[in-house]
Amino acid sequence: MRLRLVGVIGGALLLSACATARAPDEASTPPTPPAPSPGAPPRDGPPPAPIAFSSLTGWASADHAEAFAAYQATCGVAKAPAEVEVCRRARAQPRLETDAARAFFEANFRLEPVPGEGVLTAYYAPEYTARTTPDAEYSAPVRPKPANHAALSGRADRAAIEATPPDVVLAWMRPEELFFLQIQGSGVLTFPDGLRVKVLFAAHNDLPFSGIANHMRDRGLLEANNTSGEAIRAWLAARRGPEADAIMRLNRRYVWFRLEADDGLHPVGAAGVPLPPDHAIAVDLSQHRVGELFWIDATAPILSGAFPTYRRLAVALDTGGAIKGQVRADLYLGSGPEAGVEAGRVRHTLRMVRLAPRVGPDPGR
């Protein structure tokens, strides 16, 4: 039951073992990136009437300098001609301070409200400890995409996969932390010798994602206002073993991973670029395009300890299995424990406003 390092080739790492197997939620989802279409998704009817920037609550006090830096770094993923032109204008600018950045957005975009209300959740890149050999605490194998993935796809659920001894193990983790890693989709593992590696989404079993928060609330395991990620994780850790496994297996989706050397960058989303913390969102790519810029206004949290509002500019750079609908977004908050605590408390009523590029001559010329 020992795990041995079999190679470090071009910065990618793989750990191999012969071992027996063992082995929130709505708040975030594992990325299941399709190949994003550069074309605009169909939108019924005429575009909504533009509104004034001054009508946006929080616009005047927002950190436009940080938002501009995030937009400038990622706008190259947009493919519509007007978006390409505004991106060119942005990248011709130096780093802008808040007032100049706000003026750029107001000069180059018009506001189109997305009709209705929806839900904002959040996600992050977790950092977990791991082991090269299993023990009573680190008993869950991190598995690579199996050779028979096509045969398992849509047929084998979490329970069936966990009941099958793994041929190859990338690392060993605490079961509840592996479960959350599968929800987030990627993260960083640290081994006792100090080695840090990125653990990245490789595939899933093509079964629907099902959050466990509502199940735990309905069974009286957690209070209705205390189904945050940290509360769920603490409950699972305190009941590690068959009791916790039974709850985690209510989410039938299973995620496999791959390892890479840690480059210190934030994870790459469905758009193929590193996600800028606090200004990147996952959206439904049947409703929106990658690279689109949105003003998000999220209020009325339902979870205890949550920040009261999230108002900021964010670029659509990712997607997720439970991110469905026109007014639905998952906000990337960064990496590490603090981001994880915050992300686990985000479930707010969301309104979205699209920033549509203005056509015509460069207003700066």
Coordinates of C-alpha atoms in Angstrom, one line a residue:
M1 CA 0.0 0.0 0.0
R2 CA 2.9 2.3 -0.7
L3 CA 2.8 5.2 -3.2
R4 CA 5.9 5.8 -5.2
L5 CA 7.0 8.7 -7.3
V6 CA 7.4 7.4 -10.9
G7 CA 8.4 10.6 -12.7
V8 CA 8.7 14.3 -13.1
I9 CA 8.6 15.0 -16.8
G10 CA 8.5 18.5 -18.1
G11 CA 7.1 19.7 -14.8
A12 CA 4.2 17.2 -14.7
L13 CA 4.1 14.8 -11.7
L14 CA 2.6 11.3 -11.4
L15 CA 2.5 9.1 -8.3
S16 CA 1.7 5.4 -8.7
A17 CA 0.4 2.8 -6.3
C18 CA -1.1 -0.6 -5.8
A19 CA -3.7 -0.1 -3.1
T20 CA -7.2 -0.9 -2.0
A21 CA -9.9 1.8 -2.4
R22 CA -11.8 3.7 0.2
A23 CA -13.4 6.4 0.2
P24 CA -21.1 23.0 -1.0
D25 CA -22.4 22.0 -3.1
E26 CA -24.9 24.4 -4.6
A27 CA -22.4 27.1 -3.5
S28 CA -20.0 26.0 -6.1
T29 CA -19.5 23.5 -8.9
P30 CA -16.7 21.6 -10.5
P31 CA -15.8 23.2 -13.8
T32 CA -16.8 21.0 -16.7
P33 CA -15.4 23.2 -19.5
P34 CA -16.8 22.7 -23.0
A35 CA -15.0 24.3 -26.0
P36 CA -16.6 27.7 -25.7
S37 CA -18.2 28.9 -28.9
P38 CA -17.0 32.3 -30.0
G39 CA -20.4 33.1 -31.5
A40 CA -23.2 34.9 -29.7
P41 CA -25.8 32.7 -28.1
P42 CA -29.3 33.4 -29.4
R43 CA -31.1 36.2 -27.5
D44 CA -34.8 36.6 -28.1
G45 CA -36.2 40.0 -29.0
P46 CA -34.6 43.4 -29.2
P47 CA -31.8 44.3 -26.7
P48 CA -33.0 45.9 -23.5
A49 CA -32.9 49.7 -23.2
P50 CA -29.6 51.0 -22.0
I51 CA -29.4 52.5 -18.5
A52 CA -27.0 55.1 -17.0
F53 CA -23.9 54.1 -15.1
S54 CA -25.0 56.5 -12.4
S55 CA -28.0 54.2 -11.8
L56 CA -25.8 51.3 -10.6
T57 CA -25.7 51.1 -6.8
G58 CA -22.1 51.0 -5.8
W59 CA -20.6 52.0 -9.2
A60 CA -19.0 55.2 -7.9
S61 CA -17.2 53.5 -5.1
A62 CA -16.1 50.3 -6.9
D63 CA -12.5 49.4 -7.4
H64 CA -12.3 50.2 -11.1
A65 CA -8.5 50.0 -11.2
E66 CA -8.5 46.3 -10.2
A67 CA -11.5 45.6 -12.5
F68 CA -9.7 47.2 -15.4
A69 CA -6.5 45.2 -14.7
A70 CA -8.6 42.0 -14.7
Y71 CA -10.4 43.0 -18.0
Q72 CA -7.2 44.1 -19.7
A73 CA -5.5 40.7 -18.8
T74 CA -8.4 38.5 -20.0
C75 CA -10.3 40.4 -22.7
G76 CA -8.4 38.7 -25.5
V77 CA -10.7 35.6 -25.1
A78 CA -13.6 37.6 -26.6
K79 CA -14.2 37.1 -30.3
A80 CA -17.1 39.4 -31.4
P81 CA -15.6 42.2 -33.5
A82 CA -16.8 45.0 -31.2
E83 CA -15.4 43.2 -28.2
V84 CA -12.1 42.7 -30.0
E85 CA -11.9 46.4 -30.7
V86 CA -12.6 47.5 -27.1
C87 CA -10.0 45.0 -25.9
R88 CA -7.5 46.5 -28.2
R89 CA -8.2 49.9 -26.8
A90 CA -7.8 48.6 -23.2
R91 CA -4.5 46.9 -24.0
A92 CA -3.2 50.1 -25.5
Q93 CA -3.6 51.8 -22.1
P94 CA -1.1 51.7 -19.2
R95 CA -2.3 50.5 -15.8
L96 CA -5.1 52.9 -15.0
E97 CA -6.0 54.3 -11.6
T98 CA -9.6 54.1 -10.4
D99 CA -11.0 57.4 -11.9
A100 CA -9.3 56.8 -15.3
A101 CA -10.5 53.2 -15.3
R102 CA -14.1 54.2 -14.6
A103 CA -13.9 56.8 -17.4
F104 CA -12.7 54.0 -19.8
F105 CA -15.6 51.7 -19.0
E106 CA -18.1 54.5 -19.3
A107 CA -16.7 55.7 -22.6
N108 CA -16.4 52.3 -24.2
F109 CA -19.5 50.4 -23.0
R110 CA -23.2 50.8 -22.6
L111 CA -25.3 49.1 -20.0
E112 CA -27.9 46.4 -20.8
P113 CA -29.7 44.9 -17.8
V114 CA -30.1 41.2 -17.9
P115 CA -33.8 40.7 -17.0
G116 CA -34.9 39.0 -13.8
E117 CA -33.1 37.9 -10.6
G118 CA -31.0 34.8 -9.9
V119 CA -28.4 33.5 -7.6
L120 CA -24.7 34.3 -7.0
T121 CA -22.5 31.7 -5.4
A122 CA -18.7 31.6 -5.2
Y123 CA -15.8 29.2 -5.7
Y124 CA -12.1 29.2 -5.0
A125 CA -8.9 27.2 -5.5
P126 CA -8.4 25.2 -2.3
E127 CA -5.0 24.3 -0.8
Y128 CA -4.9 20.9 1.0
T129 CA -2.3 18.7 2.6
A130 CA -1.8 15.3 1.1
R131 CA 0.2 12.1 1.6
T132 CA 2.0 9.6 -0.6
T133 CA 0.8 6.7 1.5
P134 CA -2.6 6.2 3.0
D135 CA -3.4 6.1 6.7
A136 CA -6.5 6.4 8.9
E137 CA -6.8 10.1 8.3
Y138 CA -5.6 10.4 4.6
S139 CA -7.6 7.5 3.3
A140 CA -9.2 8.8 0.1
P141 CA -7.3 8.2 -3.2
V142 CA -7.0 11.0 -5.7
R143 CA -7.6 9.1 -9.0
P144 CA -6.5 10.0 -12.5
K145 CA -8.9 9.7 -15.4
P146 CA -9.3 6.0 -15.9
A147 CA -8.5 4.2 -19.2
N148 CA -12.1 2.8 -19.2
H149 CA -13.6 6.3 -18.7
A150 CA -16.0 5.9 -21.7
A151 CA -17.4 2.7 -20.2
L152 CA -18.0 4.4 -16.8
S153 CA -19.4 7.6 -18.2
G154 CA -23.0 8.1 -17.3
R155 CA -23.1 4.6 -15.6
A156 CA -20.9 4.5 -12.6
D157 CA -21.8 6.8 -9.7
R158 CA -19.6 8.0 -6.8
A159 CA -20.4 4.9 -4.7
A160 CA -19.5 2.5 -7.5
I161 CA -16.3 4.2 -8.3
E162 CA -15.2 4.4 -4.7
A163 CA -15.9 0.7 -4.2
T164 CA -13.4 -0.1 -7.0
P165 CA -9.7 -0.4 -6.0
P166 CA -7.7 2.2 -7.9
D167 CA -4.9 1.0 -10.3
V168 CA -3.1 4.4 -10.0
V169 CA -3.3 6.9 -7.2
L170 CA -2.0 10.5 -7.5
A171 CA -2.1 11.2 -3.8
W172 CA -4.0 10.5 -0.6
M173 CA -6.3 13.0 1.0
R174 CA -8.8 13.4 3.8
P175 CA -12.1 12.2 2.3
E176 CA -14.1 15.3 3.0
E177 CA -11.3 17.5 1.5
L178 CA -11.2 15.4 -1.6
F179 CA -15.0 15.8 -1.9
F180 CA -14.6 19.6 -1.7
L181 CA -11.7 19.5 -4.2
Q182 CA -14.1 17.6 -6.6
I183 CA -16.6 20.4 -6.1
Q184 CA -14.1 23.2 -6.8
G185 CA -12.5 21.3 -9.7
S186 CA -8.8 22.3 -9.0
G187 CA -6.4 23.3 -6.2
V188 CA -3.0 22.8 -4.8
L189 CA -1.7 19.8 -2.7
T190 CA 1.2 20.1 -0.3
F191 CA 3.1 17.0 0.8
P192 CA 5.0 16.6 4.1
D193 CA 8.4 17.2 2.4
G194 CA 7.2 20.6 1.2
L195 CA 6.4 19.6 -2.4
R196 CA 3.5 21.6 -3.8
V197 CA 1.6 20.4 -6.9
K198 CA -1.4 21.6 -8.8
V199 CA -4.3 19.2 -8.9
L200 CA -6.4 19.9 -12.0
F201 CA -9.7 18.7 -13.4
A202 CA -9.3 15.8 -15.8
A203 CA -12.8 14.3 -16.3
H204 CA -16.0 13.5 -14.5
N205 CA -18.5 10.6 -14.8
D206 CA -21.2 12.5 -16.7
L207 CA -23.8 12.2 -13.9
P208 CA -25.6 15.3 -12.7
F209 CA -24.0 17.3 -9.9
S210 CA -26.2 17.3 -6.8
G211 CA -25.4 19.6 -3.8
I212 CA -25.6 18.0 -0.4
A213 CA -26.5 21.2 1.6
N214 CA -30.3 20.8 1.1
H215 CA -30.2 17.1 2.0
M216 CA -28.3 17.9 5.2
R217 CA -30.8 20.7 6.0
D218 CA -33.8 18.5 5.3
R219 CA -32.5 15.7 7.5
G220 CA -31.9 18.1 10.3
L221 CA -28.1 17.6 10.2
L222 CA -27.5 21.4 9.8
E223 CA -29.6 24.4 10.5
A224 CA -31.1 26.1 7.4
N225 CA -28.8 29.2 7.8
N226 CA -25.7 27.2 8.6
T227 CA -25.2 25.1 5.4
S228 CA -22.0 27.0 4.4
G229 CA -19.0 25.1 3.0
E230 CA -17.1 25.3 6.3
A231 CA -20.1 24.0 8.3
I232 CA -20.5 21.0 5.9
R233 CA -16.8 20.2 5.9
A234 CA -16.7 20.3 9.7
W235 CA -19.7 17.9 9.9
L236 CA -18.1 15.5 7.5
A237 CA -14.7 15.6 9.2
A238 CA -16.3 14.9 12.6
R239 CA -18.1 11.9 11.2
R240 CA -15.4 10.6 8.9
G241 CA -16.2 7.0 7.8
P242 CA -19.5 5.4 6.8
E243 CA -21.7 8.2 8.1
A244 CA -19.9 10.9 6.2
D245 CA -19.5 8.7 3.1
A246 CA -23.3 8.1 2.9
I247 CA -23.9 11.9 2.8
M248 CA -21.1 12.6 0.2
R249 CA -22.5 9.8 -2.0
L250 CA -25.7 11.7 -2.4
N251 CA -23.8 13.7 -4.9
R252 CA -23.4 11.0 -7.6
R253 CA -20.9 13.0 -9.7
Y254 CA -17.3 11.9 -9.4
V255 CA -14.3 13.9 -10.6
W256 CA -10.9 12.6 -11.7
F257 CA -7.7 14.7 -11.7
R258 CA -4.3 15.2 -13.1
L259 CA -1.2 16.7 -11.5
E260 CA 1.1 19.5 -12.7
A261 CA 4.0 21.4 -11.1
D262 CA 2.8 24.4 -9.1
D263 CA 3.5 27.6 -11.1
G264 CA 2.0 29.9 -8.6
L265 CA -0.7 31.1 -11.0
H266 CA -4.4 31.0 -10.4
P267 CA -6.3 28.2 -12.1
V268 CA -7.4 28.4 -15.7
G269 CA -11.1 28.6 -16.4
A270 CA -13.1 27.4 -19.4
A271 CA -11.9 30.4 -21.4
G272 CA -8.3 29.2 -21.2
V273 CA -6.8 32.0 -19.1
P274 CA -5.9 32.3 -15.4
L275 CA -8.9 33.5 -13.4
P276 CA -8.4 37.0 -11.8
P277 CA -9.6 36.8 -8.2
D278 CA -12.8 38.8 -7.3
H279 CA -13.4 39.7 -11.0
A280 CA -14.0 36.4 -12.8
I281 CA -17.3 34.6 -12.9
A282 CA -18.5 31.3 -14.2
V283 CA -21.7 31.6 -16.3
D284 CA -24.0 29.5 -18.4
L285 CA -22.3 29.5 -21.8
S286 CA -25.6 28.7 -23.5
Q287 CA -26.7 32.2 -22.3
H288 CA -23.5 34.3 -22.4
R289 CA -20.2 34.4 -24.2
V290 CA -16.8 34.0 -22.7
G291 CA -15.1 37.4 -22.3
E292 CA -18.3 39.3 -21.7
L293 CA -18.1 42.0 -19.0
F294 CA -20.9 42.2 -16.3
W295 CA -21.8 44.4 -13.4
I296 CA -23.0 42.0 -10.7
D297 CA -25.1 43.3 -7.8
A298 CA -25.7 40.6 -5.2
T299 CA -27.6 41.2 -1.9
A300 CA -29.8 39.4 0.7
P301 CA -27.5 36.5 1.7
I302 CA -29.2 33.5 3.2
L303 CA -26.1 32.0 5.0
S304 CA -24.9 33.0 8.4
G305 CA -21.7 35.1 8.4
A306 CA -21.8 36.1 4.8
F307 CA -20.8 39.5 3.5
P308 CA -24.0 41.6 2.9
T309 CA -23.3 42.6 -0.7
Y310 CA -21.1 41.8 -3.8
R311 CA -21.1 44.7 -6.3
R312 CA -18.3 44.7 -8.9
L313 CA -17.3 44.3 -12.5
A314 CA -16.6 40.7 -13.5
V315 CA -15.5 38.9 -16.7
A316 CA -17.2 35.7 -17.8
L317 CA -14.3 33.3 -18.0
D318 CA -15.6 29.9 -16.7
T319 CA -18.6 27.7 -16.5
G320 CA -19.9 24.9 -14.2
G321 CA -22.2 22.0 -14.0
A322 CA -24.8 23.7 -11.8
I323 CA -24.5 27.2 -13.4
K324 CA -27.7 27.3 -15.4
G325 CA -29.8 30.3 -16.5
Q326 CA -29.3 33.8 -17.7
V327 CA -29.0 35.4 -14.2
R328 CA -26.7 32.9 -12.5
A329 CA -23.0 33.4 -11.7
D330 CA -20.3 31.8 -9.6
L331 CA -17.7 34.3 -8.5
Y332 CA -14.0 33.2 -8.2
L333 CA -12.6 34.5 -5.0
G334 CA -9.0 33.3 -5.2
S335 CA -7.1 30.6 -3.3
G336 CA -6.4 29.3 0.2
P337 CA -8.4 28.9 3.4
E338 CA -9.7 32.5 3.7
A339 CA -11.1 32.5 0.2
G340 CA -12.6 29.1 1.0
V341 CA -14.4 30.3 4.1
E342 CA -15.8 33.3 2.2
A343 CA -16.8 31.3 -0.9
G344 CA -18.7 28.8 1.3
R345 CA -21.0 31.5 2.6
V346 CA -22.0 33.1 -0.7
R347 CA -25.6 32.5 -1.7
H348 CA -27.0 35.9 -2.6
T349 CA -29.9 37.2 -4.7
L350 CA -28.2 38.4 -8.0
R351 CA -28.9 41.0 -10.6
M352 CA -26.7 41.3 -13.6
V353 CA -26.0 44.1 -16.1
R354 CA -24.1 43.4 -19.3
L355 CA -21.5 45.9 -20.5
A356 CA -22.0 45.9 -24.3
P357 CA -19.2 47.5 -26.3
R358 CA -20.0 50.8 -27.9
V359 CA -19.5 50.8 -31.7
G360 CA -18.0 53.6 -33.6
P361 CA -14.7 55.5 -33.5
D362 CA -12.3 55.1 -30.6
P363 CA -13.5 57.8 -28.0
G364 CA -9.8 58.3 -27.0
R365 CA -8.8 59.5 -30.5

